[in-house]
PDB file of N, CA and C in Angstrom:
ATOM      1  N   MET A   1       6.925 -22.578  -1.048  1.00  0.00           N
ATOM      2  CA  MET A   1       6.144 -21.398  -0.786  1.00  0.00           C
ATOM      3  C   MET A   1       6.493 -20.896   0.535  1.00  0.00           C
ATOM      4  N   LYS A   2       6.645 -19.482   0.628  1.00  0.00           N
ATOM      5  CA  LYS A   2       7.073 -18.830   1.832  1.00  0.00           C
ATOM      6  C   LYS A   2       5.914 -18.751   2.773  1.00  0.00           C
ATOM      7  N   THR A   3       6.097 -19.025   4.056  1.00  0.00           N
ATOM      8  CA  THR A   3       5.067 -18.862   5.002  1.00  0.00           C
ATOM      9  C   THR A   3       5.296 -17.474   5.783  1.00  0.00           C
ATOM     10  N   VAL A   4       4.105 -16.996   6.211  1.00  0.00           N
ATOM     11  CA  VAL A   4       4.172 -15.705   6.891  1.00  0.00           C
ATOM     12  C   VAL A   4       3.833 -16.013   8.332  1.00  0.00           C
ATOM     13  N   SER A   5       4.522 -15.346   9.271  1.00  0.00           N
ATOM     14  CA  SER A   5       4.259 -15.564  10.698  1.00  0.00           C
ATOM     15  C   SER A   5       2.839 -15.109  11.048  1.00  0.00           C
ATOM     16  N   PRO A   6       2.232 -15.731  12.002  1.00  0.00           N
ATOM     17  CA  PRO A   6       0.802 -15.377  12.383  1.00  0.00           C
ATOM     18  C   PRO A   6       0.669 -13.942  12.787  1.00  0.00           C
ATOM     19  N   THR A   7       1.720 -13.267  13.481  1.00  0.00           N
ATOM     20  CA  THR A   7       1.628 -11.918  13.812  1.00  0.00           C
ATOM     21  C   THR A   7       1.651 -10.956  12.596  1.00  0.00           C
ATOM     22  N   LYS A   8       2.490 -11.285  11.608  1.00  0.00           N
ATOM     23  CA  LYS A   8       2.434 -10.504  10.365  1.00  0.00           C
ATOM     24  C   LYS A   8       1.166 -10.701   9.645  1.00  0.00           C
ATOM     25  N   GLN A   9       0.684 -11.922   9.586  1.00  0.00           N
ATOM     26  CA  GLN A   9      -0.649 -12.169   8.838  1.00  0.00           C
ATOM     27  C   GLN A   9      -1.709 -11.377   9.555  1.00  0.00           C
ATOM     28  N   LYS A  10      -1.752 -11.424  10.871  1.00  0.00           N
ATOM     29  CA  LYS A  10      -2.828 -10.767  11.602  1.00  0.00           C
ATOM     30  C   LYS A  10      -2.809  -9.229  11.314  1.00  0.00           C
ATOM     31  N   PHE A  11      -1.614  -8.604  11.274  1.00  0.00           N
ATOM     32  CA  PHE A  11      -1.451  -7.190  10.887  1.00  0.00           C
ATOM     33  C   PHE A  11      -1.960  -7.021   9.439  1.00  0.00           C
ATOM     34  N   TYR A  12      -1.462  -7.890   8.622  1.00  0.00           N
ATOM     35  CA  TYR A  12      -1.897  -7.651   7.176  1.00  0.00           C
ATOM     36  C   TYR A  12      -3.457  -7.835   6.989  1.00  0.00           C
ATOM     37  N   ASP A  13      -4.081  -8.694   7.804  1.00  0.00           N
ATOM     38  CA  ASP A  13      -5.510  -8.781   7.770  1.00  0.00           C
ATOM     39  C   ASP A  13      -6.070  -7.470   8.179  1.00  0.00           C
ATOM     40  N   PHE A  14      -5.601  -6.943   9.247  1.00  0.00           N
ATOM     41  CA  PHE A  14      -5.992  -5.592   9.692  1.00  0.00           C
ATOM     42  C   PHE A  14      -5.770  -4.550   8.682  1.00  0.00           C
ATOM     43  N   TYR A  15      -4.641  -4.560   8.001  1.00  0.00           N
ATOM     44  CA  TYR A  15      -4.241  -3.663   6.976  1.00  0.00           C
ATOM     45  C   TYR A  15      -5.169  -3.713   5.794  1.00  0.00           C
ATOM     46  N   LEU A  16      -5.654  -4.863   5.340  1.00  0.00           N
ATOM     47  CA  LEU A  16      -6.549  -4.972   4.298  1.00  0.00           C
ATOM     48  C   LEU A  16      -7.928  -4.572   4.702  1.00  0.00           C
ATOM     49  N   GLU A  17      -8.345  -4.694   5.913  1.00  0.00           N
ATOM     50  CA  GLU A  17      -9.580  -4.132   6.430  1.00  0.00           C
ATOM     51  C   GLU A  17      -9.607  -2.611   6.287  1.00  0.00           C
ATOM     52  N   GLU A  18      -8.526  -2.035   6.422  1.00  0.00           N
ATOM     53  CA  GLU A  18      -8.410  -0.593   6.338  1.00  0.00           C
ATOM     54  C   GLU A  18      -8.314  -0.038   4.921  1.00  0.00           C
ATOM     55  N   HIS A  19      -8.257  -0.994   3.943  1.00  0.00           N
ATOM     56  CA  HIS A  19      -8.225  -0.668   2.482  1.00  0.00           C
ATOM     57  C   HIS A  19      -9.328  -1.372   1.784  1.00  0.00           C
ATOM     58  N   GLN A  20     -10.612  -1.116   2.041  1.00  0.00           N
ATOM     59  CA  GLN A  20     -11.663  -1.784   1.410  1.00  0.00           C
ATOM     60  C   GLN A  20     -12.177  -0.950   0.176  1.00  0.00           C
ATOM     61  N   ASN A  21     -11.918   0.395   0.302  1.00  0.00           N
ATOM     62  CA  ASN A  21     -12.525   1.209  -0.721  1.00  0.00           C
ATOM     63  C   ASN A  21     -11.611   1.089  -1.973  1.00  0.00           C
ATOM     64  N   MET A  22     -12.129   0.866  -3.159  1.00  0.00           N
ATOM     65  CA  MET A  22     -11.308   0.734  -4.400  1.00  0.00           C
ATOM     66  C   MET A  22     -10.574   1.960  -4.693  1.00  0.00           C
ATOM     67  N   ALA A  23     -11.062   3.129  -4.542  1.00  0.00           N
ATOM     68  CA  ALA A  23     -10.313   4.352  -4.838  1.00  0.00           C
ATOM     69  C   ALA A  23      -9.072   4.452  -3.969  1.00  0.00           C
ATOM     70  N   CYS A  24      -9.231   4.087  -2.705  1.00  0.00           N
ATOM     71  CA  CYS A  24      -8.075   4.028  -1.828  1.00  0.00           C
ATOM     72  C   CYS A  24      -7.144   3.082  -2.243  1.00  0.00           C
ATOM     73  N   ARG A  25      -7.421   1.872  -2.575  1.00  0.00           N
ATOM     74  CA  ARG A  25      -6.516   0.859  -3.103  1.00  0.00           C
ATOM     75  C   ARG A  25      -5.813   1.364  -4.362  1.00  0.00           C
ATOM     76  N   ARG A  26      -6.554   1.932  -5.282  1.00  0.00           N
ATOM     77  CA  ARG A  26      -5.981   2.479  -6.540  1.00  0.00           C
ATOM     78  C   ARG A  26      -4.838   3.513  -6.223  1.00  0.00           C
ATOM     79  N   LEU A  27      -5.320   4.437  -5.280  1.00  0.00           N
ATOM     80  CA  LEU A  27      -4.347   5.468  -4.911  1.00  0.00           C
ATOM     81  C   LEU A  27      -3.083   4.913  -4.274  1.00  0.00           C
ATOM     82  N   HIS A  28      -3.263   3.880  -3.416  1.00  0.00           N
ATOM     83  CA  HIS A  28      -2.088   3.156  -2.823  1.00  0.00           C
ATOM     84  C   HIS A  28      -1.298   2.521  -3.909  1.00  0.00           C
ATOM     85  N   PHE A  29      -1.865   1.921  -4.860  1.00  0.00           N
ATOM     86  CA  PHE A  29      -1.121   1.260  -5.868  1.00  0.00           C
ATOM     87  C   PHE A  29      -0.283   2.375  -6.764  1.00  0.00           C
ATOM     88  N   ALA A  30      -1.023   3.466  -7.011  1.00  0.00           N
ATOM     89  CA  ALA A  30      -0.281   4.517  -7.768  1.00  0.00           C
ATOM     90  C   ALA A  30       0.829   5.142  -6.988  1.00  0.00           C
ATOM     91  N   GLY A  31       0.580   5.238  -5.647  1.00  0.00           N
ATOM     92  CA  GLY A  31       1.542   5.865  -4.739  1.00  0.00           C
ATOM     93  C   GLY A  31       2.720   4.947  -4.710  1.00  0.00           C
ATOM     94  N   SER A  32       2.590   3.645  -4.543  1.00  0.00           N
ATOM     95  CA  SER A  32       3.606   2.761  -4.441  1.00  0.00           C
ATOM     96  C   SER A  32       4.478   2.712  -5.692  1.00  0.00           C
ATOM     97  N   SER A  33       3.813   2.869  -6.855  1.00  0.00           N
ATOM     98  CA  SER A  33       4.447   2.854  -8.152  1.00  0.00           C
ATOM     99  C   SER A  33       5.325   4.098  -8.226  1.00  0.00           C
ATOM    100  N   PHE A  34       4.766   5.320  -7.813  1.00  0.00           N
ATOM    101  CA  PHE A  34       5.609   6.489  -7.784  1.00  0.00           C
ATOM    102  C   PHE A  34       6.908   6.341  -6.914  1.00  0.00           C
ATOM    103  N   GLY A  35       6.671   5.719  -5.767  1.00  0.00           N
ATOM    104  CA  GLY A  35       7.895   5.480  -4.903  1.00  0.00           C
ATOM    105  C   GLY A  35       8.889   4.627  -5.496  1.00  0.00           C
ATOM    106  N   LEU A  36       8.473   3.493  -6.243  1.00  0.00           N
ATOM    107  CA  LEU A  36       9.346   2.569  -6.859  1.00  0.00           C
ATOM    108  C   LEU A  36      10.062   3.283  -8.062  1.00  0.00           C
ATOM    109  N   LEU A  37       9.273   4.069  -8.874  1.00  0.00           N
ATOM    110  CA  LEU A  37       9.938   4.861  -9.917  1.00  0.00           C
ATOM    111  C   LEU A  37      10.934   5.887  -9.384  1.00  0.00           C
ATOM    112  N   GLY A  38      10.592   6.422  -8.305  1.00  0.00           N
ATOM    113  CA  GLY A  38      11.562   7.425  -7.687  1.00  0.00           C
ATOM    114  C   GLY A  38      12.848   6.687  -7.348  1.00  0.00           C
ATOM    115  N   LEU A  39      12.667   5.502  -6.732  1.00  0.00           N
ATOM    116  CA  LEU A  39      13.814   4.718  -6.237  1.00  0.00           C
ATOM    117  C   LEU A  39      14.679   4.352  -7.507  1.00  0.00           C
ATOM    118  N   ALA A  40      13.998   3.873  -8.528  1.00  0.00           N
ATOM    119  CA  ALA A  40      14.796   3.536  -9.779  1.00  0.00           C
ATOM    120  C   ALA A  40      15.493   4.715 -10.376  1.00  0.00           C
ATOM    121  N   LYS A  41      14.806   5.874 -10.365  1.00  0.00           N
ATOM    122  CA  LYS A  41      15.456   7.039 -10.968  1.00  0.00           C
ATOM    123  C   LYS A  41      16.591   7.551 -10.078  1.00  0.00           C
ATOM    124  N   SER A  42      16.492   7.367  -8.690  1.00  0.00           N
ATOM    125  CA  SER A  42      17.483   7.761  -7.817  1.00  0.00           C
ATOM    126  C   SER A  42      18.788   6.891  -7.965  1.00  0.00           C
ATOM    127  N   VAL A  43      18.533   5.649  -8.253  1.00  0.00           N
ATOM    128  CA  VAL A  43      19.701   4.791  -8.445  1.00  0.00           C
ATOM    129  C   VAL A  43      20.357   5.094  -9.765  1.00  0.00           C
ATOM    130  N   LYS A  44      19.551   5.357 -10.822  1.00  0.00           N
ATOM    131  CA  LYS A  44      20.101   5.670 -12.151  1.00  0.00           C
ATOM    132  C   LYS A  44      20.881   6.988 -12.098  1.00  0.00           C
ATOM    133  N   THR A  45      20.377   7.984 -11.428  1.00  0.00           N
ATOM    134  CA  THR A  45      20.940   9.280 -11.481  1.00  0.00           C
ATOM    135  C   THR A  45      21.948   9.529 -10.313  1.00  0.00           C
ATOM    136  N   ARG A  46      21.919   8.582  -9.314  1.00  0.00           N
ATOM    137  CA  ARG A  46      22.781   8.687  -8.148  1.00  0.00           C
ATOM    138  C   ARG A  46      22.508   9.892  -7.337  1.00  0.00           C
ATOM    139  N   SER A  47      21.154  10.232  -7.319  1.00  0.00           N
ATOM    140  CA  SER A  47      20.708  11.411  -6.574  1.00  0.00           C
ATOM    141  C   SER A  47      19.518  11.031  -5.626  1.00  0.00           C
ATOM    142  N   PRO A  48      19.520  11.498  -4.499  1.00  0.00           N
ATOM    143  CA  PRO A  48      18.403  11.175  -3.619  1.00  0.00           C
ATOM    144  C   PRO A  48      17.034  11.982  -3.927  1.00  0.00           C
ATOM    145  N   LYS A  49      17.133  12.974  -4.752  1.00  0.00           N
ATOM    146  CA  LYS A  49      16.015  13.866  -5.015  1.00  0.00           C
ATOM    147  C   LYS A  49      14.774  13.053  -5.606  1.00  0.00           C
ATOM    148  N   PRO A  50      15.033  12.226  -6.548  1.00  0.00           N
ATOM    149  CA  PRO A  50      13.864  11.461  -7.243  1.00  0.00           C
ATOM    150  C   PRO A  50      13.253  10.539  -6.129  1.00  0.00           C
ATOM    151  N   LEU A  51      14.066   9.846  -5.284  1.00  0.00           N
ATOM    152  CA  LEU A  51      13.525   9.004  -4.269  1.00  0.00           C
ATOM    153  C   LEU A  51      12.661   9.836  -3.244  1.00  0.00           C
ATOM    154  N   LEU A  52      13.061  10.984  -2.868  1.00  0.00           N
ATOM    155  CA  LEU A  52      12.328  11.809  -1.965  1.00  0.00           C
ATOM    156  C   LEU A  52      10.992  12.299  -2.556  1.00  0.00           C
ATOM    157  N   LYS A  53      11.099  12.599  -3.808  1.00  0.00           N
ATOM    158  CA  LYS A  53       9.830  12.955  -4.505  1.00  0.00           C
ATOM    159  C   LYS A  53       8.844  11.861  -4.632  1.00  0.00           C
ATOM    160  N   GLY A  54       9.350  10.672  -4.949  1.00  0.00           N
ATOM    161  CA  GLY A  54       8.545   9.427  -5.065  1.00  0.00           C
ATOM    162  C   GLY A  54       7.950   9.081  -3.771  1.00  0.00           C
ATOM    163  N   ILE A  55       8.665   9.150  -2.602  1.00  0.00           N
ATOM    164  CA  ILE A  55       8.102   8.873  -1.354  1.00  0.00           C
ATOM    165  C   ILE A  55       7.044   9.901  -1.005  1.00  0.00           C
ATOM    166  N   ALA A  56       7.292  11.246  -1.293  1.00  0.00           N
ATOM    167  CA  ALA A  56       6.275  12.267  -0.945  1.00  0.00           C
ATOM    168  C   ALA A  56       5.010  11.963  -1.778  1.00  0.00           C
ATOM    169  N   ALA A  57       5.206  11.650  -3.028  1.00  0.00           N
ATOM    170  CA  ALA A  57       4.041  11.416  -3.944  1.00  0.00           C
ATOM    171  C   ALA A  57       3.238  10.159  -3.445  1.00  0.00           C
ATOM    172  N   GLY A  58       4.001   9.184  -3.101  1.00  0.00           N
ATOM    173  CA  GLY A  58       3.309   7.919  -2.573  1.00  0.00           C
ATOM    174  C   GLY A  58       2.534   8.148  -1.318  1.00  0.00           C
ATOM    175  N   TYR A  59       3.113   8.874  -0.384  1.00  0.00           N
ATOM    176  CA  TYR A  59       2.285   9.096   0.814  1.00  0.00           C
ATOM    177  C   TYR A  59       1.151  10.146   0.574  1.00  0.00           C
ATOM    178  N   ALA A  60       1.379  11.034  -0.330  1.00  0.00           N
ATOM    179  CA  ALA A  60       0.245  11.971  -0.610  1.00  0.00           C
ATOM    180  C   ALA A  60      -0.875  11.174  -1.223  1.00  0.00           C
ATOM    181  N   CYS A  61      -0.599  10.227  -2.129  1.00  0.00           N
ATOM    182  CA  CYS A  61      -1.706   9.360  -2.770  1.00  0.00           C
ATOM    183  C   CYS A  61      -2.437   8.566  -1.619  1.00  0.00           C
ATOM    184  N   ALA A  62      -1.627   7.976  -0.858  1.00  0.00           N
ATOM    185  CA  ALA A  62      -2.210   7.058   0.133  1.00  0.00           C
ATOM    186  C   ALA A  62      -3.061   7.873   1.213  1.00  0.00           C
ATOM    187  N   TRP A  63      -2.539   9.002   1.633  1.00  0.00           N
ATOM    188  CA  TRP A  63      -3.324   9.909   2.567  1.00  0.00           C
ATOM    189  C   TRP A  63      -4.591  10.423   1.960  1.00  0.00           C
ATOM    190  N   VAL A  64      -4.566  10.779   0.687  1.00  0.00           N
ATOM    191  CA  VAL A  64      -5.766  11.241   0.103  1.00  0.00           C
ATOM    192  C   VAL A  64      -6.814  10.050   0.063  1.00  0.00           C
ATOM    193  N   GLY A  65      -6.286   8.891  -0.266  1.00  0.00           N
ATOM    194  CA  GLY A  65      -7.241   7.652  -0.300  1.00  0.00           C
ATOM    195  C   GLY A  65      -7.784   7.467   1.065  1.00  0.00           C
ATOM    196  N   HIS A  66      -7.051   7.618   2.025  1.00  0.00           N
ATOM    197  CA  HIS A  66      -7.665   7.408   3.383  1.00  0.00           C
ATOM    198  C   HIS A  66      -8.593   8.439   3.945  1.00  0.00           C
ATOM    199  N   PHE A  67      -8.147   9.692   3.757  1.00  0.00           N
ATOM    200  CA  PHE A  67      -9.010  10.816   4.275  1.00  0.00           C
ATOM    201  C   PHE A  67     -10.253  11.124   3.533  1.00  0.00           C
ATOM    202  N   PHE A  68     -10.141  10.969   2.183  1.00  0.00           N
ATOM    203  CA  PHE A  68     -11.294  11.304   1.408  1.00  0.00           C
ATOM    204  C   PHE A  68     -12.225  10.189   0.897  1.00  0.00           C
ATOM    205  N   PHE A  69     -11.579   8.973   0.771  1.00  0.00           N
ATOM    206  CA  PHE A  69     -12.325   7.860   0.297  1.00  0.00           C
ATOM    207  C   PHE A  69     -12.565   6.759   1.303  1.00  0.00           C
ATOM    208  N   GLU A  70     -11.621   6.352   2.073  1.00  0.00           N
ATOM    209  CA  GLU A  70     -11.828   5.325   3.015  1.00  0.00           C
ATOM    210  C   GLU A  70     -12.356   5.956   4.324  1.00  0.00           C
ATOM    211  N   LYS A  71     -12.127   7.214   4.552  1.00  0.00           N
ATOM    212  CA  LYS A  71     -12.606   7.932   5.782  1.00  0.00           C
ATOM    213  C   LYS A  71     -12.054   7.355   7.042  1.00  0.00           C
ATOM    214  N   ASN A  72     -10.734   7.006   7.089  1.00  0.00           N
ATOM    215  CA  ASN A  72     -10.123   6.569   8.261  1.00  0.00           C
ATOM    216  C   ASN A  72      -8.667   7.207   8.243  1.00  0.00           C
ATOM    217  N   LYS A  73      -7.965   7.016   9.364  1.00  0.00           N
ATOM    218  CA  LYS A  73      -6.632   7.427   9.512  1.00  0.00           C
ATOM    219  C   LYS A  73      -5.720   6.262   8.993  1.00  0.00           C
ATOM    220  N   PRO A  74      -4.568   6.787   8.264  1.00  0.00           N
ATOM    221  CA  PRO A  74      -3.750   5.767   7.738  1.00  0.00           C
ATOM    222  C   PRO A  74      -3.016   4.971   8.873  1.00  0.00           C
ATOM    223  N   ALA A  75      -2.906   3.723   8.673  1.00  0.00           N
ATOM    224  CA  ALA A  75      -2.171   2.831   9.669  1.00  0.00           C
ATOM    225  C   ALA A  75      -0.787   3.271   9.953  1.00  0.00           C
ATOM    226  N   SER A  76      -0.162   3.978   8.912  1.00  0.00           N
ATOM    227  CA  SER A  76       1.208   4.326   9.062  1.00  0.00           C
ATOM    228  C   SER A  76       1.439   5.336  10.334  1.00  0.00           C
ATOM    229  N   PHE A  77       0.319   5.966  10.671  1.00  0.00           N
ATOM    230  CA  PHE A  77       0.462   6.878  11.752  1.00  0.00           C
ATOM    231  C   PHE A  77       0.848   6.148  13.031  1.00  0.00           C
ATOM    232  N   LYS A  78       0.326   5.011  13.265  1.00  0.00           N
ATOM    233  CA  LYS A  78       0.582   4.221  14.533  1.00  0.00           C
ATOM    234  C   LYS A  78       1.586   3.192  14.317  1.00  0.00           C
ATOM    235  N   PHE A  79       1.680   2.579  13.171  1.00  0.00           N
ATOM    236  CA  PHE A  79       2.542   1.435  12.771  1.00  0.00           C
ATOM    237  C   PHE A  79       3.295   1.652  11.445  1.00  0.00           C
ATOM    238  N   PRO A  80       4.174   2.632  11.520  1.00  0.00           N
ATOM    239  CA  PRO A  80       4.875   2.981  10.310  1.00  0.00           C
ATOM    240  C   PRO A  80       5.544   1.945   9.575  1.00  0.00           C
ATOM    241  N   LEU A  81       6.358   1.077  10.281  1.00  0.00           N
ATOM    242  CA  LEU A  81       7.145   0.052   9.555  1.00  0.00           C
ATOM    243  C   LEU A  81       6.247  -1.169   9.053  1.00  0.00           C
ATOM    244  N   LYS A  82       5.360  -1.549   9.928  1.00  0.00           N
ATOM    245  CA  LYS A  82       4.424  -2.643   9.502  1.00  0.00           C
ATOM    246  C   LYS A  82       3.606  -2.239   8.360  1.00  0.00           C
ATOM    247  N   SER A  83       3.136  -0.906   8.405  1.00  0.00           N
ATOM    248  CA  SER A  83       2.332  -0.352   7.266  1.00  0.00           C
ATOM    249  C   SER A  83       2.992  -0.330   5.891  1.00  0.00           C
ATOM    250  N   PHE A  84       4.308   0.108   6.048  1.00  0.00           N
ATOM    251  CA  PHE A  84       5.165   0.246   4.903  1.00  0.00           C
ATOM    252  C   PHE A  84       5.371  -1.180   4.215  1.00  0.00           C
ATOM    253  N   ALA A  85       5.672  -2.194   5.122  1.00  0.00           N
ATOM    254  CA  ALA A  85       5.756  -3.562   4.577  1.00  0.00           C
ATOM    255  C   ALA A  85       4.418  -4.137   3.995  1.00  0.00           C
ATOM    256  N   SER A  86       3.417  -3.814   4.679  1.00  0.00           N
ATOM    257  CA  SER A  86       2.062  -4.310   4.280  1.00  0.00           C
ATOM    258  C   SER A  86       1.673  -3.615   3.051  1.00  0.00           C
ATOM    259  N   ASP A  87       2.022  -2.406   2.831  1.00  0.00           N
ATOM    260  CA  ASP A  87       1.682  -1.770   1.574  1.00  0.00           C
ATOM    261  C   ASP A  87       2.374  -2.439   0.375  1.00  0.00           C
ATOM    262  N   PHE A  88       3.611  -2.748   0.558  1.00  0.00           N
ATOM    263  CA  PHE A  88       4.277  -3.443  -0.612  1.00  0.00           C
ATOM    264  C   PHE A  88       3.815  -4.937  -0.688  1.00  0.00           C
ATOM    265  N   ARG A  89       3.327  -5.490   0.292  1.00  0.00           N
ATOM    266  CA  ARG A  89       2.712  -6.789   0.202  1.00  0.00           C
ATOM    267  C   ARG A  89       1.375  -6.641  -0.499  1.00  0.00           C
ATOM    268  N   MET A  90       0.658  -5.612  -0.207  1.00  0.00           N
ATOM    269  CA  MET A  90      -0.639  -5.423  -0.900  1.00  0.00           C
ATOM    270  C   MET A  90      -0.335  -5.150  -2.384  1.00  0.00           C
ATOM    271  N   TYR A  91       0.743  -4.373  -2.661  1.00  0.00           N
ATOM    272  CA  TYR A  91       1.090  -3.997  -4.064  1.00  0.00           C
ATOM    273  C   TYR A  91       1.457  -5.356  -4.846  1.00  0.00           C
ATOM    274  N   THR A  92       2.189  -6.186  -4.277  1.00  0.00           N
ATOM    275  CA  THR A  92       2.522  -7.450  -4.946  1.00  0.00           C
ATOM    276  C   THR A  92       1.281  -8.330  -5.081  1.00  0.00           C
ATOM    277  N   ASP A  93       0.412  -8.323  -4.079  1.00  0.00           N
ATOM    278  CA  ASP A  93      -0.813  -9.125  -4.208  1.00  0.00           C
ATOM    279  C   ASP A  93      -1.657  -8.641  -5.324  1.00  0.00           C
ATOM    280  N   VAL A  94      -1.690  -7.266  -5.608  1.00  0.00           N
ATOM    281  CA  VAL A  94      -2.406  -6.738  -6.752  1.00  0.00           C
ATOM    282  C   VAL A  94      -1.764  -7.267  -8.020  1.00  0.00           C
ATOM    283  N   LEU A  95      -0.362  -7.168  -8.070  1.00  0.00           N
ATOM    284  CA  LEU A  95       0.309  -7.562  -9.268  1.00  0.00           C
ATOM    285  C   LEU A  95       0.118  -9.113  -9.611  1.00  0.00           C
ATOM    286  N   ARG A  96      -0.018  -9.871  -8.561  1.00  0.00           N
ATOM    287  CA  ARG A  96      -0.194 -11.281  -8.690  1.00  0.00           C
ATOM    288  C   ARG A  96      -1.722 -11.653  -8.917  1.00  0.00           C
ATOM    289  N   GLY A  97      -2.568 -10.731  -8.809  1.00  0.00           N
ATOM    290  CA  GLY A  97      -3.967 -11.001  -9.186  1.00  0.00           C
ATOM    291  C   GLY A  97      -4.792 -11.573  -7.856  1.00  0.00           C
ATOM    292  N   ARG A  98      -4.115 -11.421  -6.708  1.00  0.00           N
ATOM    293  CA  ARG A  98      -4.753 -11.925  -5.495  1.00  0.00           C
ATOM    294  C   ARG A  98      -5.724 -10.850  -4.890  1.00  0.00           C
ATOM    295  N   LEU A  99      -5.421  -9.553  -5.191  1.00  0.00           N
ATOM    296  CA  LEU A  99      -6.255  -8.521  -4.787  1.00  0.00           C
ATOM    297  C   LEU A  99      -6.721  -7.645  -6.074  1.00  0.00           C
ATOM    298  N   SER A 100      -7.948  -7.219  -5.982  1.00  0.00           N
ATOM    299  CA  SER A 100      -8.484  -6.457  -7.118  1.00  0.00           C
ATOM    300  C   SER A 100      -8.526  -5.071  -6.883  1.00  0.00           C
ATOM    301  N   LEU A 101      -8.366  -4.268  -7.973  1.00  0.00           N
ATOM    302  CA  LEU A 101      -8.521  -2.818  -7.921  1.00  0.00           C
ATOM    303  C   LEU A 101      -9.855  -2.415  -8.665  1.00  0.00           C
ATOM    304  N   LYS A 102     -10.624  -3.460  -8.946  1.00  0.00           N
ATOM    305  CA  LYS A 102     -11.932  -3.261  -9.545  1.00  0.00           C
ATOM    306  C   LYS A 102     -13.115  -3.356  -8.533  1.00  0.00           C
ATOM    307  N   ASP A 103     -13.048  -4.469  -7.826  1.00  0.00           N
ATOM    308  CA  ASP A 103     -14.205  -4.861  -6.921  1.00  0.00           C
ATOM    309  C   ASP A 103     -13.676  -5.928  -5.873  1.00  0.00           C
ATOM    310  N   ARG A 104     -14.024  -5.728  -4.656  1.00  0.00           N
ATOM    311  CA  ARG A 104     -13.662  -6.622  -3.660  1.00  0.00           C
ATOM    312  C   ARG A 104     -14.005  -8.076  -3.890  1.00  0.00           C
ATOM    313  N   GLU A 105     -15.150  -8.233  -4.596  1.00  0.00           N
ATOM    314  CA  GLU A 105     -15.622  -9.593  -4.918  1.00  0.00           C
ATOM    315  C   GLU A 105     -14.681 -10.417  -5.673  1.00  0.00           C
ATOM    316  N   PHE A 106     -13.716  -9.741  -6.367  1.00  0.00           N
ATOM    317  CA  PHE A 106     -12.614 -10.485  -7.098  1.00  0.00           C
ATOM    318  C   PHE A 106     -11.420 -10.726  -6.268  1.00  0.00           C
ATOM    319  N   ASP A 107     -11.373 -10.318  -4.998  1.00  0.00           N
ATOM    320  CA  ASP A 107     -10.164 -10.639  -4.152  1.00  0.00           C
ATOM    321  C   ASP A 107     -10.122 -12.178  -3.872  1.00  0.00           C
ATOM    322  N   LYS A 108      -8.896 -12.708  -3.849  1.00  0.00           N
ATOM    323  CA  LYS A 108      -8.732 -14.033  -3.690  1.00  0.00           C
ATOM    324  C   LYS A 108      -7.969 -14.322  -2.355  1.00  0.00           C
ATOM    325  N   ILE A 109      -7.974 -13.392  -1.504  1.00  0.00           N
ATOM    326  CA  ILE A 109      -7.454 -13.382  -0.149  1.00  0.00           C
ATOM    327  C   ILE A 109      -8.582 -13.437   0.803  1.00  0.00           C
TER     328      ILE A 109
END
């Protein structure tokens, strides 16, 4: 099992606190999916355009989630790299069933 440094875990805990609203989490999950689809299409077509569109769609989804549902500023404004990494950690935690997109009571973290 891979261990996470205390500093990374502390930021991830902060990151999850900033993503309590289920609509915000769902929008992040959709946005990350758009980004990954853009990356896959970019590799397949050998063009950067799909990747740029995927990134734009991903951030648009995340920012809508924060401004309209979570009512906070995205952590990416102050911590872009840590937030990017934490977003994909949250994405994999959803895929693994550790975080819920239905209700926080189902979170296992």
